[in-house]
Backbone as numpy.savetxt, mean C-alpha at the origin, in Angstrom:
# Nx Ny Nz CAx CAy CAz Cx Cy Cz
13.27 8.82 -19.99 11.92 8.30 -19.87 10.96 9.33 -20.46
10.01 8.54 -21.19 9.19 9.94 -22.07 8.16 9.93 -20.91
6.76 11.03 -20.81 5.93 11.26 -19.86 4.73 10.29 -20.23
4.56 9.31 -20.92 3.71 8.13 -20.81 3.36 7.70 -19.58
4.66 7.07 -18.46 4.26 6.47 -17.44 3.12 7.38 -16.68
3.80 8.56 -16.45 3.30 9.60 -15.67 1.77 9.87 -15.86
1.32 9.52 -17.36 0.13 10.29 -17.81 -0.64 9.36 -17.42
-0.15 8.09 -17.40 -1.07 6.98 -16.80 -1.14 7.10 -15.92
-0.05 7.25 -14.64 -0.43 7.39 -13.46 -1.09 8.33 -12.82
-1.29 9.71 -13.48 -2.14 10.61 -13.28 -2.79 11.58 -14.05
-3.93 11.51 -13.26 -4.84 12.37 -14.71 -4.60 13.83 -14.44
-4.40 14.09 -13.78 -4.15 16.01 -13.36 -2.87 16.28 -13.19
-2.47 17.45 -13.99 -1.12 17.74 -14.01 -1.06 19.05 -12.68
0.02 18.52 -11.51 -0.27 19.93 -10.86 1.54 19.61 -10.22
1.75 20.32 -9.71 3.37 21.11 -9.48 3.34 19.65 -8.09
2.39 19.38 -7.47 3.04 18.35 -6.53 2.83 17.17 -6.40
3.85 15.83 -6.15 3.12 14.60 -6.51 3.82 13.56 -4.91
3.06 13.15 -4.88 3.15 12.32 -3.16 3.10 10.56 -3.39
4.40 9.92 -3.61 4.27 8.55 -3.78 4.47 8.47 -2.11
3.10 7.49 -1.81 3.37 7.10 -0.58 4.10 4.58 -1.43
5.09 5.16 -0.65 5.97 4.15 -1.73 6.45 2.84 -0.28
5.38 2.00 -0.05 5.60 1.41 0.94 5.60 -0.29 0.47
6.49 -1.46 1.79 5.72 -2.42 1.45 4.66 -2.64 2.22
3.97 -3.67 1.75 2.60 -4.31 2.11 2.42 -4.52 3.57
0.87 -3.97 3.80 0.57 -4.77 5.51 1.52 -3.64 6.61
1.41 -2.04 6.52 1.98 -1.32 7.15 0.99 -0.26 7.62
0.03 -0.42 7.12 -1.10 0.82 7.04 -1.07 1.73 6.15
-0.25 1.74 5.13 -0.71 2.82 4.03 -1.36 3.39 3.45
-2.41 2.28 3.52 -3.82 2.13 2.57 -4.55 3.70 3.48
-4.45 3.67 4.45 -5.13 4.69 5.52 -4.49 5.96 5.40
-3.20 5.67 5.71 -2.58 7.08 4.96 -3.08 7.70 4.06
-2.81 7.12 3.22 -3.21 7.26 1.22 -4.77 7.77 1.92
-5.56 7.35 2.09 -6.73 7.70 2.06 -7.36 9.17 2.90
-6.17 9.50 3.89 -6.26 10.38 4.43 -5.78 11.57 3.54
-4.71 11.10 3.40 -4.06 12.37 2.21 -4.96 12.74 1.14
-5.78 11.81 0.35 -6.63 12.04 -0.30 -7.70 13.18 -0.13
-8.08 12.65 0.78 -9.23 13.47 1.45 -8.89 14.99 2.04
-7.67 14.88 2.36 -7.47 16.29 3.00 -6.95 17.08 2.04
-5.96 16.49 0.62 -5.43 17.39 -0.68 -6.32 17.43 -2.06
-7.36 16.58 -2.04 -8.08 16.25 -2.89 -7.39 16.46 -4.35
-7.62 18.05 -5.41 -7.23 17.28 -6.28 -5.83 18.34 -6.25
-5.29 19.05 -5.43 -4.41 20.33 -5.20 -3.13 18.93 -5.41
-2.83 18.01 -5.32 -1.45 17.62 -4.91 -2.07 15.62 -5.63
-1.24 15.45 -6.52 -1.57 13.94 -6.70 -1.20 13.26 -6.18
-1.66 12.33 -5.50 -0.95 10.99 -4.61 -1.01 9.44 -5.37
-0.12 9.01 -5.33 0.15 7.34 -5.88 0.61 6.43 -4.81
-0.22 5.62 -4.19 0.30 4.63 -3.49 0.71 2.74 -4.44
1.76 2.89 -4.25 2.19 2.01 -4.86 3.63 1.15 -4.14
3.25 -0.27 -4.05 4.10 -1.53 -3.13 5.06 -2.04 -4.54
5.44 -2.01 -5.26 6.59 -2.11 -6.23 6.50 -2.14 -7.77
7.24 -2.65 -8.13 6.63 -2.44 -10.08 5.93 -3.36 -10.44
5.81 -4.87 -9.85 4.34 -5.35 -10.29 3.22 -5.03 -10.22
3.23 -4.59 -8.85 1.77 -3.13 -8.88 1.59 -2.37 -9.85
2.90 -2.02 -10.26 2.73 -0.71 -11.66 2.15 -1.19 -12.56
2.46 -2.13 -12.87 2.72 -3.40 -14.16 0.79 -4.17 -14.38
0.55 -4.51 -13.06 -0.79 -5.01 -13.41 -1.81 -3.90 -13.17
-1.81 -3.15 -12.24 -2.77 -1.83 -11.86 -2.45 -0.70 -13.20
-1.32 -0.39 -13.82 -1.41 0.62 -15.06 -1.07 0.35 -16.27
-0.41 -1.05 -16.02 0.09 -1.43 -16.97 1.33 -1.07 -17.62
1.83 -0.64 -16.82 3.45 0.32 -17.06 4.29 -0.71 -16.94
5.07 -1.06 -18.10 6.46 -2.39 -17.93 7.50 -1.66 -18.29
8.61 -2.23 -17.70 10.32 -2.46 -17.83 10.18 -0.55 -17.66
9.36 0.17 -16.22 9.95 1.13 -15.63 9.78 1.13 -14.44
11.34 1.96 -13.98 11.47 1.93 -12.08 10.42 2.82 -11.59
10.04 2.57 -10.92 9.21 3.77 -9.49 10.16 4.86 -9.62
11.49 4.63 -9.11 12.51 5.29 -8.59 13.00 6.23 -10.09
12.36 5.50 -11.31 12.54 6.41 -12.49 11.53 7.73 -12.90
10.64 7.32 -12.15 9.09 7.70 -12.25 9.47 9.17 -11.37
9.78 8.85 -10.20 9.96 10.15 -9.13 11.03 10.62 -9.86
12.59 10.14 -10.36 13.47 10.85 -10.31 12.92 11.82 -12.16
12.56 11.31 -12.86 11.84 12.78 -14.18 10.85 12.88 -13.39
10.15 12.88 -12.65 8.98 14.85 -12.10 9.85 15.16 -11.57
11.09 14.74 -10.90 12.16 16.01 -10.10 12.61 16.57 -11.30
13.31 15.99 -12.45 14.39 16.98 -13.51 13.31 17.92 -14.09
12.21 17.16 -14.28 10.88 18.43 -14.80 10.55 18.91 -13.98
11.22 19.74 -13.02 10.99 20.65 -11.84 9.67 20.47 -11.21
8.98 19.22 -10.83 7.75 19.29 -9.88 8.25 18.61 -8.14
7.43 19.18 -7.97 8.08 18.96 -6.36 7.36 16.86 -6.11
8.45 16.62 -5.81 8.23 14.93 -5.37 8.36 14.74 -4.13
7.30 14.35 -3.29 7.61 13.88 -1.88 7.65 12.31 -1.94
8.48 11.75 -1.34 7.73 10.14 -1.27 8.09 9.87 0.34
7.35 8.94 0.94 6.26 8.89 2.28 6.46 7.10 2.26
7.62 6.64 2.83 7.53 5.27 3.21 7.02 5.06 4.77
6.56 3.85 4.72 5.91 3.33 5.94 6.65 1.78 6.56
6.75 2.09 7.92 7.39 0.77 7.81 6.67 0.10 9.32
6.65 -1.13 9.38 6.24 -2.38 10.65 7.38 -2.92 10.93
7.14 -3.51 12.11 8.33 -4.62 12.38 7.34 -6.08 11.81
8.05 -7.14 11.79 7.82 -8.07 11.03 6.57 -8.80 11.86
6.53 -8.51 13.39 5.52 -9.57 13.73 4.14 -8.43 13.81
4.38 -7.72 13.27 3.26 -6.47 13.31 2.69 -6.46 12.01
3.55 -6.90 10.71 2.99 -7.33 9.57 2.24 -8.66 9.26
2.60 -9.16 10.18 2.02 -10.74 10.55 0.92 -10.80 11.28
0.69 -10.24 11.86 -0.31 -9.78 12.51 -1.56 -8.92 11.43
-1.43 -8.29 10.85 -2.28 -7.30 10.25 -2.70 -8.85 9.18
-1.27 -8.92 8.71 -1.80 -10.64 7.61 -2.97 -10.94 8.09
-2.63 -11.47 9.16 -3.59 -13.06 9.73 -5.09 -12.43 10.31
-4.99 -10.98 10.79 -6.57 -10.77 10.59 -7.28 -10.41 9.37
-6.18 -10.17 8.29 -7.11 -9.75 7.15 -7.62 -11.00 6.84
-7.41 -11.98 7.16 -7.83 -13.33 6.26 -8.14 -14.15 7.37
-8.77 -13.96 8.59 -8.74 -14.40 9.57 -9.89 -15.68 9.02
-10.93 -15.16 8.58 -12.17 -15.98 8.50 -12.50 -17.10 7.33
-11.44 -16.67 6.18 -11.49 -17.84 5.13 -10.21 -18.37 5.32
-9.32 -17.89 5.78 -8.26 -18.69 5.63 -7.61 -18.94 7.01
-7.83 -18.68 7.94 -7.17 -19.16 9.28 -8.53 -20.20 10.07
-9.71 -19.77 9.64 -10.46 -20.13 10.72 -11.58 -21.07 9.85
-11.60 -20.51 8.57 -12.64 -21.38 7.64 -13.94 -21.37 8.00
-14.40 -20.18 8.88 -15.85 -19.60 9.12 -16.04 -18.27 9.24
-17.57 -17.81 9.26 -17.89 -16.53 9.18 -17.30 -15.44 10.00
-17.08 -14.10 9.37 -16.33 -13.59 10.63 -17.46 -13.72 12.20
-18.71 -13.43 11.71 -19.70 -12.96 12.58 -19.54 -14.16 13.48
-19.39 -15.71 13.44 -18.56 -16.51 14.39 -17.23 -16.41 15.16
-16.64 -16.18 14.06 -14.96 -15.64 14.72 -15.20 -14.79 15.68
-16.02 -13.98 15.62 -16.45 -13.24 16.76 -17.02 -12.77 18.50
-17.77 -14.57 18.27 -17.83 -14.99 18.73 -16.47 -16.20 19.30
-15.40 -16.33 19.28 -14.06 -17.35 19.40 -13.59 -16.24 21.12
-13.17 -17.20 21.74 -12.25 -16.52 23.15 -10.97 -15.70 22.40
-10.33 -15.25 22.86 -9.14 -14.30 22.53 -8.56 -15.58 22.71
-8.36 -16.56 23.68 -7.42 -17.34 23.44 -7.32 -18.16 22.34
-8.05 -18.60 22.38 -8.19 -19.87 20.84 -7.63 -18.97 19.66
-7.73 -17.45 19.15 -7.27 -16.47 18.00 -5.89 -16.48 18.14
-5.79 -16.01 19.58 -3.97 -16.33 19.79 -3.60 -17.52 19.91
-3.97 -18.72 20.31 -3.40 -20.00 19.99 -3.12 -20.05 18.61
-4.20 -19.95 17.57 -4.10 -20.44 16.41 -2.79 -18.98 15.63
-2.81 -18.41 15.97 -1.71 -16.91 15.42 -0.24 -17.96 16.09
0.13 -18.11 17.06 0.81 -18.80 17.81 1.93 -19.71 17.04
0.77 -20.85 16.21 0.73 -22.06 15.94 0.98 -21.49 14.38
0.60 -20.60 13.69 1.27 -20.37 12.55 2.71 -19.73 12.31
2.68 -18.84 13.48 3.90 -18.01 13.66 4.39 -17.63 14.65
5.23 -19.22 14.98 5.58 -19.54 16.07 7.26 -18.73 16.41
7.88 -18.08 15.46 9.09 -17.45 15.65 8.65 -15.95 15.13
């Protein structure tokens, strides 16, 4: 693999690189954002959910993630990667409030807000009933 992918994926060349390499709806996004903030530009971080991510966010085709980490290891930079994981009704859950208000409830959140806890869990219930 030549260092193209890499240069796209990061603009600063430094000895450490942190794929937080998760799937979707686990909290990563928070991670990533923490790490950010606390390594700023000392250590590069890439959060990235698989190669279509790569593919539409950098535009990088027909290469692995897993190709990506394994040349910065043979080019001696230190690679951490940082998976995150949920159980399935905990990803289902994070789902159905991100989209609680256009797509579960078809009104404002600032109404939804107004909704009993029961009627939120009825309707969570009634979509994902196993």
């Amino acid at each position: 693999m030549d260092r193209s992918p890499v240069n796209k994926l990061f603009k600063t060349n430094t000895q450490d690189y942190v794929f937080v390499y998760t799937p979707q709806k686990v909290g990563s996004t928070t991670l990533v954002t923490s790490l950010r903030i606390s390594l700023g530009r000392k250590i590069n971080v890439l959060h990235i959910h698989d190669e279509v991510m790569l593919s539409v966010l950098n535009g990088i085709n027909n290469v692995k993630i897993n190709d990506i980490i394994k040349h910065l290891s043979i080019i001696g930079k230190n690679v951490y990667v940082i998976d995150v994981y949920r159980t399935p009704i905990e990803r289902k859950i994070s789902g159905f409030f991100e989209k609680i208000s256009s797509f579960h409830f078809n009104n404002t959140e600032e109404n939804i807000n107004n909704y009993s806890i029961k009627r939120v869990i009825d309707r969570f219930n009634k979509l994902f009933p196993h």
